[in-house]
Amino acid sequence: MTVAIVPSEPSPTPLSDHIARDAREFGVYARTGGWAFGLMVARSVRPGGQGAEETPKVSAKEFAELAGCSPDRVTRYYKAWDRAADDGMVPHFEALTPGQEVELPDADVWLSYYVSRNSATSERGTAISEAAEAEGIRPTKALEVAENPTALRAAILADPSTARAARRALLDRVREDPELQAELARDVVRTDDLKKAVATESRSADRIGYVRQIAESGQVKTPAGQTVDAPVDLRQEAERHLSLLDELDEDENAGEWAAEAYDTMKSLVAEAVEADPELRVQERRTKFYSSIQRATKAFEELTFDDVEDFVEDDMVQRLEELQQAIAGCLNALRGSRG
């Protein structure tokens, strides 16, 4: 009888103590996050006010030297644990002894107490933290962005949604910051593309304002500059166009819609003026007076100081022609009155 020889399985390699320790520490950190390191500081660093002779714990500076890191980093963990202890999340420092283990909160809660940057304690950092809390986000996120403007710039340049969020935030800020308003205004006027865009948007806003005034006030400004009550059908048409403009999404270009609404209303206003004999005469009278006033102002601005130094025959000829035109105008007016 043949006996089959089954090869024995190789014996498992003995587990290294180092690997076992690393695995345990990794598991602790995966479950508790920064709490694990906060506990190391809390049970090893003596509270403020306690002398070295009162406790076996060491100072934050000594602990940092042993850990090979900065005292500031140790202090941030110390303050995070202190805030959590005040909220009843963990024991206070005085209740902990070196090497003591305690039940730790969930990892996600740690970020509510730990601030990873020194700037958070500055006036600027405090303002950023308060703004972050008001927006419902963790202060650490806002502080990280504030301390890395190059990363913020890269995100704005690469991502349209980030750019839109930055634009909205900038607009909120600029309303309360006159200095920033002035800086943005200078940037705009020094950049041709922006200056043109602002002019275009300003023109659209004026056109929308013209339509809105008719719809909301019921009055209209005629081509000659008169303000008169708008006919009912004219006002209804203005309300219709305004409703369409108000329904546009924020990211839609209102320029074409505004131009169409404005041109439509201007045409309707002109038609309304022509359809009303009394208003038509009043409109022509207003235009005529306006032209006389402009001509009078232009003539009054002429000065004759040292005129002999620059006078030319062409100037005299133009004024003589103007005199003849005025005389003809007067004769026409007097004749129409007669």
XYZ file of C-alpha atoms in Angstrom:
338
model
C 0.000 0.000 0.000
C 1.272 3.400 -0.986
C 1.185 5.977 1.696
C 0.739 9.541 0.474
C 2.937 11.987 2.187
C 1.185 15.303 2.673
C 3.644 18.141 3.035
C 3.203 19.979 6.264
C 2.176 23.659 6.124
C 4.961 26.046 6.947
C 4.759 27.285 10.472
C 3.652 30.942 10.672
C 6.357 33.488 11.151
C 6.384 34.689 14.738
C 4.604 38.076 14.999
C 7.019 40.854 15.704
C 6.349 42.795 18.884
C 6.969 45.957 16.894
C 4.282 45.040 14.357
C 1.835 44.143 17.104
C 2.459 47.439 18.877
C 2.097 49.403 15.637
C -1.163 47.633 14.844
C -2.566 48.353 18.299
C -1.570 52.011 18.134
C -2.978 52.296 14.638
C -6.277 50.819 15.832
C -6.451 53.239 18.730
C -5.852 56.205 16.447
C -8.334 54.922 13.820
C -11.028 54.777 16.519
C -10.176 57.920 18.465
C -8.145 60.177 16.154
C -6.376 62.985 17.966
C -7.868 61.985 21.327
C -5.203 59.308 21.652
C -2.425 61.893 21.493
C -4.436 64.339 23.564
C -4.613 61.715 26.313
C -0.825 61.256 26.180
C -0.396 64.980 26.798
C -3.177 65.204 29.397
C -1.795 62.404 31.548
C 1.859 63.391 31.174
C 1.914 67.205 31.239
C 1.211 68.941 34.523
C -1.539 71.550 34.639
C -0.622 75.191 34.845
C 0.052 76.363 38.371
C 1.324 72.999 39.594
C 4.957 72.779 40.580
C 7.286 69.914 39.648
C 7.313 68.776 43.295
C 3.504 68.391 43.380
C 3.123 65.863 40.537
C 5.148 63.278 38.622
C 4.091 64.965 35.384
C 6.446 67.127 33.346
C 6.095 70.546 31.744
C 4.910 70.989 28.173
C 8.433 72.049 27.221
C 9.998 68.918 28.696
C 7.374 66.702 27.056
C 8.061 68.374 23.693
C 11.783 67.774 24.057
C 11.161 64.102 24.784
C 8.750 63.870 21.833
C 11.051 65.705 19.456
C 8.464 68.332 18.535
C 7.735 71.961 19.344
C 6.187 73.068 22.657
C 3.517 74.880 20.630
C 2.257 71.608 19.206
C 2.050 70.076 22.679
C 0.238 73.179 23.927
C -2.391 72.910 21.190
C -3.191 69.336 22.282
C -3.191 70.484 25.887
C -5.698 73.299 25.177
C -7.920 71.008 23.092
C -8.140 68.523 25.972
C -8.794 71.364 28.415
C -11.736 72.651 26.331
C -13.164 69.143 26.027
C -12.787 68.601 29.782
C -14.741 71.813 30.446
C -17.531 70.355 28.293
C -17.481 67.072 30.228
C -16.181 65.049 27.283
C -13.008 63.827 29.048
C -11.519 63.920 32.589
C -9.647 66.996 33.748
C -5.854 66.952 33.923
C -5.833 66.665 37.724
C -7.767 63.389 37.519
C -5.229 61.731 35.221
C -1.937 60.052 36.066
C 0.895 58.996 33.734
C 0.007 55.817 31.802
C -3.679 55.922 32.779
C -6.192 54.751 30.173
C -9.659 56.266 29.832
C -12.540 55.874 27.401
C -12.115 58.368 24.596
C -14.774 60.142 22.491
C -15.236 59.454 18.783
C -12.533 60.635 16.417
C -14.765 63.148 14.593
C -15.430 65.077 17.808
C -11.742 65.862 18.231
C -11.753 68.435 15.433
C -14.349 70.456 17.322
C -11.769 71.157 20.032
C -8.384 70.958 18.376
C -7.014 73.963 16.516
C -3.936 72.999 14.546
C -2.582 76.491 14.021
C -1.220 79.215 16.242
C -3.026 81.811 14.137
C -6.281 80.646 15.703
C -5.293 82.408 18.925
C -4.593 85.717 17.169
C -7.189 88.417 16.572
C -7.277 87.451 12.907
C -7.590 83.753 13.704
C -10.357 84.404 16.212
C -12.324 86.354 13.597
C -11.872 83.540 11.052
C -12.941 80.920 13.593
C -16.066 82.882 14.519
C -16.982 83.356 10.850
C -16.478 79.621 10.227
C -18.752 78.703 13.114
C -21.379 81.130 11.816
C -21.232 79.346 8.446
C -21.547 75.960 10.143
C -18.058 74.664 9.305
C -15.064 73.702 11.399
C -12.703 76.571 12.210
C -9.717 74.405 11.271
C -10.920 74.266 7.662
C -11.221 78.046 7.391
C -7.872 78.620 9.101
C -6.161 76.185 6.730
C -7.495 78.087 3.722
C -6.563 81.455 5.220
C -2.992 80.315 5.805
C -2.565 78.970 2.285
C -3.702 81.687 -0.154
C -1.824 80.008 -3.008
C -4.012 76.915 -2.637
C -7.093 79.153 -2.538
C -5.959 80.884 -5.726
C -5.376 77.528 -7.446
C -8.860 76.309 -6.490
C -10.472 79.530 -7.747
C -8.593 79.366 -11.050
C -9.361 75.688 -11.624
C -12.921 75.327 -10.349
C -15.864 77.547 -11.431
C -17.946 76.648 -8.368
C -15.102 77.702 -6.053
C -14.743 80.933 -8.021
C -18.457 81.666 -7.627
C -18.282 81.019 -3.879
C -15.279 83.338 -3.629
C -17.121 86.016 -5.605
C -20.143 85.875 -3.305
C -17.926 86.049 -0.209
C -15.980 88.969 -1.664
C -19.189 90.872 -2.393
C -20.379 90.312 1.188
C -17.044 91.573 2.494
C -16.762 94.586 0.195
C -20.036 96.073 1.466
C -18.446 96.648 4.883
C -14.868 97.390 3.814
C -14.404 100.817 2.151
C -10.689 100.187 1.655
C -11.387 96.969 -0.234
C -14.031 98.795 -2.289
C -11.433 101.351 -3.380
C -8.881 98.644 -4.216
C -11.373 96.709 -6.330
C -12.449 99.892 -8.102
C -8.817 100.652 -8.985
C -8.311 97.111 -10.246
C -11.378 97.413 -12.452
C -10.467 100.729 -14.062
C -6.912 99.520 -14.694
C -8.068 96.356 -16.461
C -9.578 97.019 -19.885
C -11.617 93.806 -20.034
C -13.095 94.408 -16.593
C -13.786 98.052 -17.375
C -15.704 97.062 -20.507
C -17.606 94.383 -18.613
C -18.580 96.860 -15.898
C -19.738 99.359 -18.515
C -21.848 96.677 -20.189
C -23.414 95.571 -16.916
C -24.025 99.184 -15.899
C -25.829 99.822 -19.174
C -27.965 96.714 -18.631
C -28.762 97.823 -15.077
C -29.828 101.277 -16.332
C -32.089 99.689 -18.920
C -33.659 97.376 -16.358
C -34.091 100.381 -14.063
C -35.942 102.230 -16.845
C -38.378 99.327 -17.279
C -38.728 98.885 -13.508
C -39.580 102.556 -12.995
C -42.448 102.329 -15.490
C -43.767 99.083 -13.984
C -43.538 100.134 -10.340
C -44.191 103.887 -10.374
C -46.558 104.057 -13.341
C -44.620 106.991 -14.749
C -42.446 107.257 -17.827
C -39.760 109.634 -19.022
C -40.240 110.816 -22.600
C -37.382 111.312 -25.091
C -37.427 115.051 -24.289
C -37.063 114.326 -20.570
C -40.627 114.870 -19.424
C -42.035 112.622 -16.684
C -45.656 111.747 -17.404
C -48.149 109.112 -16.326
C -47.772 105.921 -18.359
C -50.839 104.590 -20.228
C -52.276 101.395 -18.740
C -51.204 99.163 -21.630
C -47.672 100.585 -21.501
C -47.376 99.874 -17.802
C -48.687 96.323 -18.256
C -46.095 95.670 -20.954
C -43.369 96.971 -18.634
C -44.592 94.648 -15.859
C -44.457 91.701 -18.251
C -40.867 92.408 -19.282
C -39.846 93.026 -15.679
C -41.309 89.683 -14.630
C -39.229 87.932 -17.290
C -36.079 89.724 -16.124
C -36.691 88.883 -12.468
C -37.106 85.198 -13.314
C -33.657 84.916 -14.862
C -31.181 82.746 -12.973
C -28.212 84.427 -11.354
C -25.771 82.935 -13.859
C -27.854 83.933 -16.916
C -26.802 86.919 -18.978
C -29.489 89.570 -18.601
C -27.915 91.901 -21.182
C -29.904 90.719 -24.207
C -33.160 90.544 -22.243
C -32.584 94.027 -20.841
C -31.823 95.443 -24.300
C -34.980 93.911 -25.761
C -37.159 95.190 -22.897
C -35.606 98.664 -23.085
C -35.986 98.978 -26.873
C -39.582 97.769 -26.672
C -40.487 100.293 -23.988
C -38.747 103.173 -25.788
C -40.712 102.389 -28.956
C -43.974 102.200 -27.049
C -43.245 105.481 -25.276
C -42.545 107.207 -28.602
C -45.793 105.808 -30.012
C -47.713 106.998 -26.958
C -46.302 110.506 -27.360
C -47.246 110.660 -31.039
C -50.739 109.332 -30.309
C -51.504 112.174 -27.879
C -51.719 115.570 -29.694
C -51.320 117.629 -26.525
C -48.386 115.545 -25.297
C -46.794 115.657 -28.751
C -46.853 119.487 -28.784
C -45.514 119.618 -25.231
C -42.730 117.225 -26.213
C -41.655 119.381 -29.149
C -41.781 122.497 -26.958
C -39.554 120.801 -24.351
C -37.042 119.732 -27.010
C -36.955 123.236 -28.466
C -36.329 124.835 -25.075
C -33.646 122.283 -24.349
C -31.849 123.112 -27.607
C -32.032 126.870 -26.862
C -30.604 126.302 -23.379
C -27.704 124.231 -24.709
C -26.905 126.839 -27.375
C -27.093 129.649 -24.826
C -24.790 127.840 -22.418
C -22.272 127.150 -25.173
C -22.244 130.812 -26.224
C -21.932 132.043 -22.624
C -18.836 129.905 -22.167
C -17.003 131.881 -24.860
C -14.412 134.280 -23.449
C -12.734 137.102 -25.310
C -9.684 137.652 -23.128
C -6.602 138.134 -25.316
C -8.754 137.274 -28.333
C -6.410 139.249 -30.558
C -3.750 136.593 -29.965
C -5.687 133.807 -31.659
C -8.596 135.281 -33.627
C -8.930 134.046 -37.231
C -11.162 135.000 -40.125
C -12.890 131.610 -39.958
C -14.049 132.319 -36.406
C -15.598 135.606 -37.443
C -17.273 133.969 -40.418
C -18.771 131.198 -38.247
C -20.159 133.721 -35.785
C -21.651 135.789 -38.607
C -23.349 132.650 -39.906
C -24.615 131.958 -36.398
C -25.938 135.501 -36.178
C -27.822 135.041 -39.451
C -29.231 131.711 -38.235
C -30.425 133.313 -35.001
C -32.005 136.176 -36.938
C -33.801 133.679 -39.174
C -34.988 131.769 -36.122
C -36.332 134.950 -34.528
C -38.147 135.942 -37.710
C -39.743 132.469 -37.905
C -40.862 132.653 -34.284
C -42.227 136.175 -34.635
C -43.989 135.252 -37.855
C -45.634 132.195 -36.263
C -46.833 134.324 -33.360
C -48.252 136.952 -35.743
